[in-house]
Short mmCIF file of C-alpha atoms in Angstrom, two decimals:
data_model
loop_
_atom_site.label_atom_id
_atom_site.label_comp_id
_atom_site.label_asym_id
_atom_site.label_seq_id
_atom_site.Cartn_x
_atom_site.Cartn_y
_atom_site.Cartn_z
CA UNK G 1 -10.34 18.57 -4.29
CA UNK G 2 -8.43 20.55 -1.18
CA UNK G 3 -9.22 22.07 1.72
CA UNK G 4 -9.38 25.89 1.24
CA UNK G 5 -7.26 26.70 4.12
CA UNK G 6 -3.43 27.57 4.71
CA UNK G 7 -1.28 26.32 7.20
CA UNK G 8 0.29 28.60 9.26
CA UNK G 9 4.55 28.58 9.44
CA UNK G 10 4.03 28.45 13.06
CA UNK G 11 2.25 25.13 13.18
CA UNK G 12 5.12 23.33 11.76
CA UNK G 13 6.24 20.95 14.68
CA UNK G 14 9.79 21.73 14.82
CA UNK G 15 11.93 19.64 16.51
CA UNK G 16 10.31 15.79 17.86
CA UNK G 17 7.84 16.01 21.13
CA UNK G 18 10.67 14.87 23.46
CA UNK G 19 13.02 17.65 23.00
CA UNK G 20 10.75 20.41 23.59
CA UNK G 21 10.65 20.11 27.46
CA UNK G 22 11.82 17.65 30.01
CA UNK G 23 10.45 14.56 30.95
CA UNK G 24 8.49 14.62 27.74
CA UNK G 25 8.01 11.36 25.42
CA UNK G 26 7.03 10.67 21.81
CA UNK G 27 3.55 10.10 23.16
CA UNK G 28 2.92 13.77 24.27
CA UNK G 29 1.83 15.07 21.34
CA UNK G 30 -1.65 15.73 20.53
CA UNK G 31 -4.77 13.66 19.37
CA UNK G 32 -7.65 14.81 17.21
CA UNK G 33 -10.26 12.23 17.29
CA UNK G 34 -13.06 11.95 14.54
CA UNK G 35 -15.68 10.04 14.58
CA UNK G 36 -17.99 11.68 11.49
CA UNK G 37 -17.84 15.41 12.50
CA UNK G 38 -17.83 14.86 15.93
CA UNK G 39 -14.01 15.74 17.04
CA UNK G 40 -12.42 15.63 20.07
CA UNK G 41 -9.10 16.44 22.23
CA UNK G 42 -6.86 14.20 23.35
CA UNK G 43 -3.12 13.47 24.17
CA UNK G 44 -1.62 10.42 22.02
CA UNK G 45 -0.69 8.50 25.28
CA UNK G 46 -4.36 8.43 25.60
CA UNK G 47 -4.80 6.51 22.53
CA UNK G 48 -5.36 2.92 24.56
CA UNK G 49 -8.66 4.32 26.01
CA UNK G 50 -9.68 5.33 22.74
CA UNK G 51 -9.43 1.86 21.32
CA UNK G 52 -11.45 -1.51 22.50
CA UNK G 53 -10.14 -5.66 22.58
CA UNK G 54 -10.36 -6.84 19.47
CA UNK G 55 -9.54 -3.51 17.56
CA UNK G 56 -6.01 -4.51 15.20
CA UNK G 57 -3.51 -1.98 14.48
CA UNK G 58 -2.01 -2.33 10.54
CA UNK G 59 1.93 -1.22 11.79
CA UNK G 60 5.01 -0.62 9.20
CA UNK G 61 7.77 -2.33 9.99
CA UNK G 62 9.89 -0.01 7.58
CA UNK G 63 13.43 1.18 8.46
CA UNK G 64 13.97 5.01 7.88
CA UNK G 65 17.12 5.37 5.52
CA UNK G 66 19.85 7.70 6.09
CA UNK G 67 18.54 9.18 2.49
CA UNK G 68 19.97 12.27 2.11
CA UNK G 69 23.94 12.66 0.55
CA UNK G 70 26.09 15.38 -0.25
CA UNK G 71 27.33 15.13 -4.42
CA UNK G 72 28.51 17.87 -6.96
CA UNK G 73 27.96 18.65 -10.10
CA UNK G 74 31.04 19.93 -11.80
CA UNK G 75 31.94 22.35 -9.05
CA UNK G 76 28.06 22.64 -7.58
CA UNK G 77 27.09 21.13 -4.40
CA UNK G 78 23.76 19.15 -4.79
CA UNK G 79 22.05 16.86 -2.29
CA UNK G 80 20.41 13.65 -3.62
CA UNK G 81 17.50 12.26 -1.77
CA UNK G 82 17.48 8.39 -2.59
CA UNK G 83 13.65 7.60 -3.30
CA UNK G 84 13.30 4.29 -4.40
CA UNK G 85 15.18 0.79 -5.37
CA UNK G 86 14.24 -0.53 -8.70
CA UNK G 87 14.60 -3.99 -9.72
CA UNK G 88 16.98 -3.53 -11.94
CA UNK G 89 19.44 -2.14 -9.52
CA UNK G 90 18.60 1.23 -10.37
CA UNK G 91 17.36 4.12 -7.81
CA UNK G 92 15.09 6.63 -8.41
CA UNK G 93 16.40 10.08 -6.78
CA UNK G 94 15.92 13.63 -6.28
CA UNK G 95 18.28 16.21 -6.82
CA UNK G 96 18.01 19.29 -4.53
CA UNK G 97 20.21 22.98 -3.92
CA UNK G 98 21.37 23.55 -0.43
CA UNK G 99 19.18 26.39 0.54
CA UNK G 100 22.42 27.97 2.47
CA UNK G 101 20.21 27.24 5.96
CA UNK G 102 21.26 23.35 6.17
CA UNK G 103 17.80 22.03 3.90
CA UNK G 104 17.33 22.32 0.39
CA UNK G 105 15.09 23.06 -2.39
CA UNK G 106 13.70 21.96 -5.67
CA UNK G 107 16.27 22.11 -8.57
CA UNK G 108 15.50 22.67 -12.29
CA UNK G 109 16.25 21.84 -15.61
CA UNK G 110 18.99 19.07 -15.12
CA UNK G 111 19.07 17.11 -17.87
CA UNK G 112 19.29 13.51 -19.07
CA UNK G 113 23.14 12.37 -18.38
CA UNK G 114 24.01 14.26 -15.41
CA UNK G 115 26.13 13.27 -13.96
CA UNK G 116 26.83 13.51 -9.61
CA UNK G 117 30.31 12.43 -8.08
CA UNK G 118 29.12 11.43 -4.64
CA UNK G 119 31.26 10.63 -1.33
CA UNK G 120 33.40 7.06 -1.52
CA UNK G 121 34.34 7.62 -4.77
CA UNK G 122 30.80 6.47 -6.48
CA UNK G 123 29.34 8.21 -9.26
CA UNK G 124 25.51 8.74 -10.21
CA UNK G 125 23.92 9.27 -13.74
CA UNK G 126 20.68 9.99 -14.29
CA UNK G 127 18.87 8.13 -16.97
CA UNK G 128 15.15 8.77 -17.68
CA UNK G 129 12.79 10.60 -15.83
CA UNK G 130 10.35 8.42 -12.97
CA UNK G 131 7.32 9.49 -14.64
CA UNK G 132 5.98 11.55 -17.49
CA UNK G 133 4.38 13.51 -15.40
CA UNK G 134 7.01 15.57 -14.69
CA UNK G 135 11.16 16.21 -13.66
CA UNK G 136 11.06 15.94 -9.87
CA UNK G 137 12.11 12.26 -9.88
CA UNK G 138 14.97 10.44 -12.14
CA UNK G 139 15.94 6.56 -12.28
CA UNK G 140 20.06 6.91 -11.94
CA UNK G 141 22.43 4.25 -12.12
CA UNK G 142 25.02 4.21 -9.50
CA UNK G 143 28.82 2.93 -9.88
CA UNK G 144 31.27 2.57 -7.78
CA UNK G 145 30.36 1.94 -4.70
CA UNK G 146 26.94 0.21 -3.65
CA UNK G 147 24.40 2.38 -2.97
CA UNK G 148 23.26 1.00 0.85
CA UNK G 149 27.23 1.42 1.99
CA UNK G 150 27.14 5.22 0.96
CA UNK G 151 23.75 5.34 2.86
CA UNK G 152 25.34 4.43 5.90
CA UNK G 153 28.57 5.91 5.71
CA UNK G 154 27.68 9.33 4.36
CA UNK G 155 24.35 9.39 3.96
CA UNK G 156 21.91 11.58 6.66
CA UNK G 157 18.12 11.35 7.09
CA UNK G 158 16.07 13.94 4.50
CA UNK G 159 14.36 16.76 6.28
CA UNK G 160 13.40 19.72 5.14
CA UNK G 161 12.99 23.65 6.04
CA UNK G 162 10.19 23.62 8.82
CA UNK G 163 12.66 21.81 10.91
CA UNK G 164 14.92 23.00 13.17
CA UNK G 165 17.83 20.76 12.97
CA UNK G 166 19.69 17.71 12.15
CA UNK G 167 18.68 14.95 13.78
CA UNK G 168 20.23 11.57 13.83
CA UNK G 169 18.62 8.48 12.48
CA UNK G 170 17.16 7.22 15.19
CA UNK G 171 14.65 10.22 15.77
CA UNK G 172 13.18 8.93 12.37
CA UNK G 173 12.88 5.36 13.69
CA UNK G 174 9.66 4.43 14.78
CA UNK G 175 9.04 1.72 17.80
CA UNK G 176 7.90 -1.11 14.84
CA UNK G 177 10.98 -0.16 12.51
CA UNK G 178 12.67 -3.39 11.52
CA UNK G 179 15.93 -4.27 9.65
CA UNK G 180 15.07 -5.48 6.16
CA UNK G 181 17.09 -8.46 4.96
CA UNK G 182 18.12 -6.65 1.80
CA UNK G 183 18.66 -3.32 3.68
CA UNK G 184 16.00 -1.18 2.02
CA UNK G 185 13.97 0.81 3.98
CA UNK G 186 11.92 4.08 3.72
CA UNK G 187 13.40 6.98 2.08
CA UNK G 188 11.46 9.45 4.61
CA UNK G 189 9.42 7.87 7.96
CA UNK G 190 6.53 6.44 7.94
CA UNK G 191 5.29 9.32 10.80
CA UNK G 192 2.38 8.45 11.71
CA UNK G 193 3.60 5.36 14.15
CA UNK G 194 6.48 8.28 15.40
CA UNK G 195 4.09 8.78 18.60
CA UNK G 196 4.31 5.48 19.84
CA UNK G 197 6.13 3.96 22.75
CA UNK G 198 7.21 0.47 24.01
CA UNK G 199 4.93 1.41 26.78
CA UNK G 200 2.38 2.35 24.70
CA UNK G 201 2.32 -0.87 22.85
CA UNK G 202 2.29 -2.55 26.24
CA UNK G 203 -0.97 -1.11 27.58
CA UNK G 204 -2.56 -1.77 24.15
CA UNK G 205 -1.59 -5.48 24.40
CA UNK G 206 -2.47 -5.39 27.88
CA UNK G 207 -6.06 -4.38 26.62
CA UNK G 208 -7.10 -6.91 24.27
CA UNK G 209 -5.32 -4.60 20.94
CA UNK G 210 -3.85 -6.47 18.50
CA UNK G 211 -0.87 -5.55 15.87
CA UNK G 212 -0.75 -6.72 12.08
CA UNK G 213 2.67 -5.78 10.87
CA UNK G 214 3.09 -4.80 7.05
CA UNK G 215 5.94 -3.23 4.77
CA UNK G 216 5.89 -0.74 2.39
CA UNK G 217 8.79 1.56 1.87
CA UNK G 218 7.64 5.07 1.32
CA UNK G 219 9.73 7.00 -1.86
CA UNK G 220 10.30 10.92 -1.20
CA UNK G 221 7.47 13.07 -0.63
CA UNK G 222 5.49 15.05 -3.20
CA UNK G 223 7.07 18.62 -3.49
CA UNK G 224 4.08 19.50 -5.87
CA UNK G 225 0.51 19.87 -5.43
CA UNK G 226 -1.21 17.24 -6.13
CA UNK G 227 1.21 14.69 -6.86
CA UNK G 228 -0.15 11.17 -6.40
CA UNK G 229 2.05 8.52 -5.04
CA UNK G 230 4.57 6.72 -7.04
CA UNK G 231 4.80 2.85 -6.82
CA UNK G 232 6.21 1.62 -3.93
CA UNK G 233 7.29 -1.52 -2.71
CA UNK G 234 5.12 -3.52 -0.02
CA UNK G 235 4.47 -6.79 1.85
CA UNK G 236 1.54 -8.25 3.82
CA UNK G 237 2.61 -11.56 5.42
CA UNK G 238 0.13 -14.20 5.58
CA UNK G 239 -0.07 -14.29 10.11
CA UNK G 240 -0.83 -10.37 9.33
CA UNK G 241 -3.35 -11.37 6.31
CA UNK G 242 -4.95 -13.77 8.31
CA UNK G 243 -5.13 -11.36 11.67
CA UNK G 244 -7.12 -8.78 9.84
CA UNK G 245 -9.15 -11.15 8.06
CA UNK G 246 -10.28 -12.29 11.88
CA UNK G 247 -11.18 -8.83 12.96
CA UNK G 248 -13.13 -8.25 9.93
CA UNK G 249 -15.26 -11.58 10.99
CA UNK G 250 -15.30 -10.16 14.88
CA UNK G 251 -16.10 -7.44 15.61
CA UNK G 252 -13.14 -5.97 16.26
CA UNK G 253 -12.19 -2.50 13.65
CA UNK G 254 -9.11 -2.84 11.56
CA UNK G 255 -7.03 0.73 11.90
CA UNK G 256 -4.53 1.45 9.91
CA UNK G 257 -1.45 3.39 11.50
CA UNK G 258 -0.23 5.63 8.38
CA UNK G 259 -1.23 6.12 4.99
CA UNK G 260 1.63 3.67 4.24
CA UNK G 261 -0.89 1.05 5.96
CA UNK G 262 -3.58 1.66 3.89
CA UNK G 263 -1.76 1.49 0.71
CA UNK G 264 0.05 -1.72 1.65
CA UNK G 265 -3.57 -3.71 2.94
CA UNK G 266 -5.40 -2.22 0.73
CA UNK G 267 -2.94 -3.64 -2.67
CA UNK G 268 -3.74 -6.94 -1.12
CA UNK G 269 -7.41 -6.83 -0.59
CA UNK G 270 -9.57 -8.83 -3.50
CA UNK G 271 -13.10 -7.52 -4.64
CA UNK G 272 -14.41 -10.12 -1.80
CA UNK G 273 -12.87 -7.82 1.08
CA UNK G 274 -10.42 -10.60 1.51
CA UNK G 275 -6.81 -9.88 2.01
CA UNK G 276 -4.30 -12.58 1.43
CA UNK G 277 -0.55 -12.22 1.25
CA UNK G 278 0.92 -10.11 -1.36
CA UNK G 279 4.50 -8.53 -2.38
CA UNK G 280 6.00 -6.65 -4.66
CA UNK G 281 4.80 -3.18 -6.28
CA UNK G 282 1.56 -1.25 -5.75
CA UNK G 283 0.63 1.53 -7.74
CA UNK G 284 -2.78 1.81 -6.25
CA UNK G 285 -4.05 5.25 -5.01
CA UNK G 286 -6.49 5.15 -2.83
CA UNK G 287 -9.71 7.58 -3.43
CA UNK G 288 -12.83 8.19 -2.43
CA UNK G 289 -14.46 7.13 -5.84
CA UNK G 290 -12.15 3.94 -5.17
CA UNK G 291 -13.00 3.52 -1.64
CA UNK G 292 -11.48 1.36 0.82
CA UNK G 293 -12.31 -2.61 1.09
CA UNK G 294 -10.80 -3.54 4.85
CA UNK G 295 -9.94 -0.31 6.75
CA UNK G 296 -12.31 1.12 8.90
CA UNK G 297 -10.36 3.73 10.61
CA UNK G 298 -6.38 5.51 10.66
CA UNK G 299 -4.02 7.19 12.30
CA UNK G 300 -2.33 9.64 10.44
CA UNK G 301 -0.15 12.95 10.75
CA UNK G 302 -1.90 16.24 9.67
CA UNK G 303 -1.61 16.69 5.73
CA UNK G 304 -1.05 19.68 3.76
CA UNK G 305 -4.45 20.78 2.23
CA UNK G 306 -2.52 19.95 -1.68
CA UNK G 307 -1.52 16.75 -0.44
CA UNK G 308 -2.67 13.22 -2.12
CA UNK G 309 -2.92 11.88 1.24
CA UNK G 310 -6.42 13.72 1.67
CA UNK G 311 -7.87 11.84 -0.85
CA UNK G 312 -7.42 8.50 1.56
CA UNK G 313 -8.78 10.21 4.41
CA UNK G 314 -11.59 11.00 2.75
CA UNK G 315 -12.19 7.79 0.96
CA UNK G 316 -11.89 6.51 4.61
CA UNK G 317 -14.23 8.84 6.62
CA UNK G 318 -15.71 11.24 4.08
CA UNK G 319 -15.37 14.80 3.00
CA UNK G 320 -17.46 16.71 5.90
CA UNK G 321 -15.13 14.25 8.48
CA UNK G 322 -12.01 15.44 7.28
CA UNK G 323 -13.14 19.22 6.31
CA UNK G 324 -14.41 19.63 9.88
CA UNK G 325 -11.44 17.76 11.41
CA UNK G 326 -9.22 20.12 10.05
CA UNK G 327 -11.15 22.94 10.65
CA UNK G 328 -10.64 22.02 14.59
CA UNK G 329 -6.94 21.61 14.26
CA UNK G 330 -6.50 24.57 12.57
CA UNK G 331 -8.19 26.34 15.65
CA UNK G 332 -7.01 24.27 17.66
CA UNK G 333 -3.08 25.45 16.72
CA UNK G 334 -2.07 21.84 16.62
CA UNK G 335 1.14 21.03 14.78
CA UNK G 336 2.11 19.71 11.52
CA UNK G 337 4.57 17.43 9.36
CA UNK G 338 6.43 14.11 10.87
CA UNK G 339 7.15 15.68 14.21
CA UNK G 340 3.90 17.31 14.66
CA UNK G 341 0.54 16.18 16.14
CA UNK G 342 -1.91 12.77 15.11
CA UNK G 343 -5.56 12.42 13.69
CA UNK G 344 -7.48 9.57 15.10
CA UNK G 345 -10.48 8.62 12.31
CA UNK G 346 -12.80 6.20 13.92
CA UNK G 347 -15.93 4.65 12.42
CA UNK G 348 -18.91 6.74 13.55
CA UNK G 349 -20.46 4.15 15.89
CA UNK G 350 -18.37 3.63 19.16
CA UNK G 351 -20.76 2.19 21.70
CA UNK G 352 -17.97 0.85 23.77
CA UNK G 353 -15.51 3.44 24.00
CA UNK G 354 -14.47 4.90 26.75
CA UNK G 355 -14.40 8.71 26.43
CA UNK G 356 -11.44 11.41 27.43
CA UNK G 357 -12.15 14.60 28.30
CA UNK G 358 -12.96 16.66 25.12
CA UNK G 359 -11.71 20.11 26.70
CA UNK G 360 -8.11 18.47 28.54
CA UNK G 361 -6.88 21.24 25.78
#
């Protein structure tokens, strides 16, 4: 099920490409490109070379949420990590310790009826736990103060201890990030769209590369090995449904930018390989006994070897892609987590693509 390897401390991207030397942009970080086994080296502002006209990029247009607030318990300082908006005007939440080095870590054993003052004079109590499976996540009920205001007046994007500092919200905004009507938004980014730039975008329009926007705001991620995905919330718009539907009939590939993508197209593809609009929940995981119906390729962060997220990439380009993929990032000391370094999985046959320079690294 995972990749027996270990990832380094050191190849935890720290702090976002732009701030580790001048005149450096989003698009400076690094590009593994697989196509089967065969990899490759690349830089991310490379990425339009990569791709051919007619190709269509699957984009989230999720907002990042300032997720993260300050509460107590009795006289204990907690964080809560807002997750998830439920229907019923309830959020699922994490509660975390302040690890003392400005991040947190797991907390135990809080039970049913806690009870967290938070900033503004609201008050959280948790209710029921998200899932059987296990404690991590609660639905709580929040009074006093509506939970989107406390967001943005006290609220700070999550992060956790591989990074070096607070950043403000706008280093978790991606270039396709845009304002939801009812304010929701992602509880963490959706990273793998991170490395991309106005100008980017530009040159891939410029070159025949079309973008399908979706939405599907990503919960808190799994502190647990082998946690699946909880049900999130998602949209594919009919222009979007109707894009990828045309590249399917072309022959243009249909790439997914983020996990999140997948997930989103995928909930609204039928048995026929059609996708039409959809919205609402999705529960689906994708595997590679399930298999994937409309994407052909992804870009995609690198993955812990316990995370869920493998299972898609495999399901997309196979176990001996991925296993030798990360393999060559591992030797290749590329980074990891939201800030870090992208995987490019392409469909084996790429007649017309015009190759970088394997060994620029």
């Amino acid at each position: 099920m995972t990749i027996a390897v270990k990832v380094p401390e050191e190849l935890s991207a720290r702090v976002p490409a732009e701030q580790r030397g001048p005149g450096l942009d989003r698009d400076d970080v690094r590009l593994l490109v697989s196509r089967g086994t065969e990899v490759t080296h690349h830089v991310f502002a490379e990425l339009p070379r990569l791709l051919r006209a007619g190709d269509l990029l699957v984009v989230n247009t999720s907002p990042t949420l300032a997720a993260a607030v300050d509460g107590r318990i009795g006289h204990a300082r907690v964080v809560v990590h807002f997750s998830t908006r439920g229907d019923d005007g309830r959020w699922a939440v994490e509660l975390r310790d302040p690890d003392g080095r400005g991040t947190t870590r797991a907390r135990a054993g809080t039970p049913t009826g806690t009870e967290v003052r938070l900033p503004g004079g609201a008050r959280l109590v948790l209710e029921e736990p998200l899932s059987a499976r296990g404690e991590r996540l609660w639905w709580a009920r929040v009074s006093g103060a509506q939970v989107l205001r406390v967001l943005r007046e006290h609220g700070r994007p999550i992060r956790y201890s591989y990074t070096e500092r607070d950043q403000p919200l706008s280093v978790y905004q991606t270039v396709f990030a845009l304002p939801a009507p009812d304010g929701a938004g992602s509880a963490e980014m959706p990273s793998a769209a991170r490395p991309f730039t106005a100008r980017l975008v530009a040159e891939l329009v410029s070159r025949g590369v079309q973008f399908a926007p979706i939405t599907l705001h990503t919960g808190v991620a799994s502190a647990q090995a082998h946690e699946p995905p909880y049900p999130e919330r998602f949209a594919v718009p009919t222009a979007s449904a109707r894009l990828i539907n045309a590249a399917k009939a072309g022959d243009g590939r249909v790439i997914a930018v983020g996990t999140t993508a997948v997930r989103a197209v995928e909930s609204a593809t039928g048995p026929d390989g059609v996708v039409r609009a959809a919205a609402g929940w999705t529960d689906l995981v994708v595997t590679p006994e399930r298999g994937v119906r409309v994407v052909d390729g992804l870009v995609t962060g690198l993955h812990e070897p316990e995370a869920s997220h493998l299972l898609m990439l495999r399901a997309v380009a196979g176990r001996a892609a991925v296993d030798r993929a990360y393999e060559e990032a591992l030797r290749g000391l590329y980074l990891w987590h939201e800030f870090g370094d992208v995987h490019l999985i392409l469909p084996e046959e790429n007649p017309h693509v015009e190759r970088c320079d394997g060994n620029s690294w």
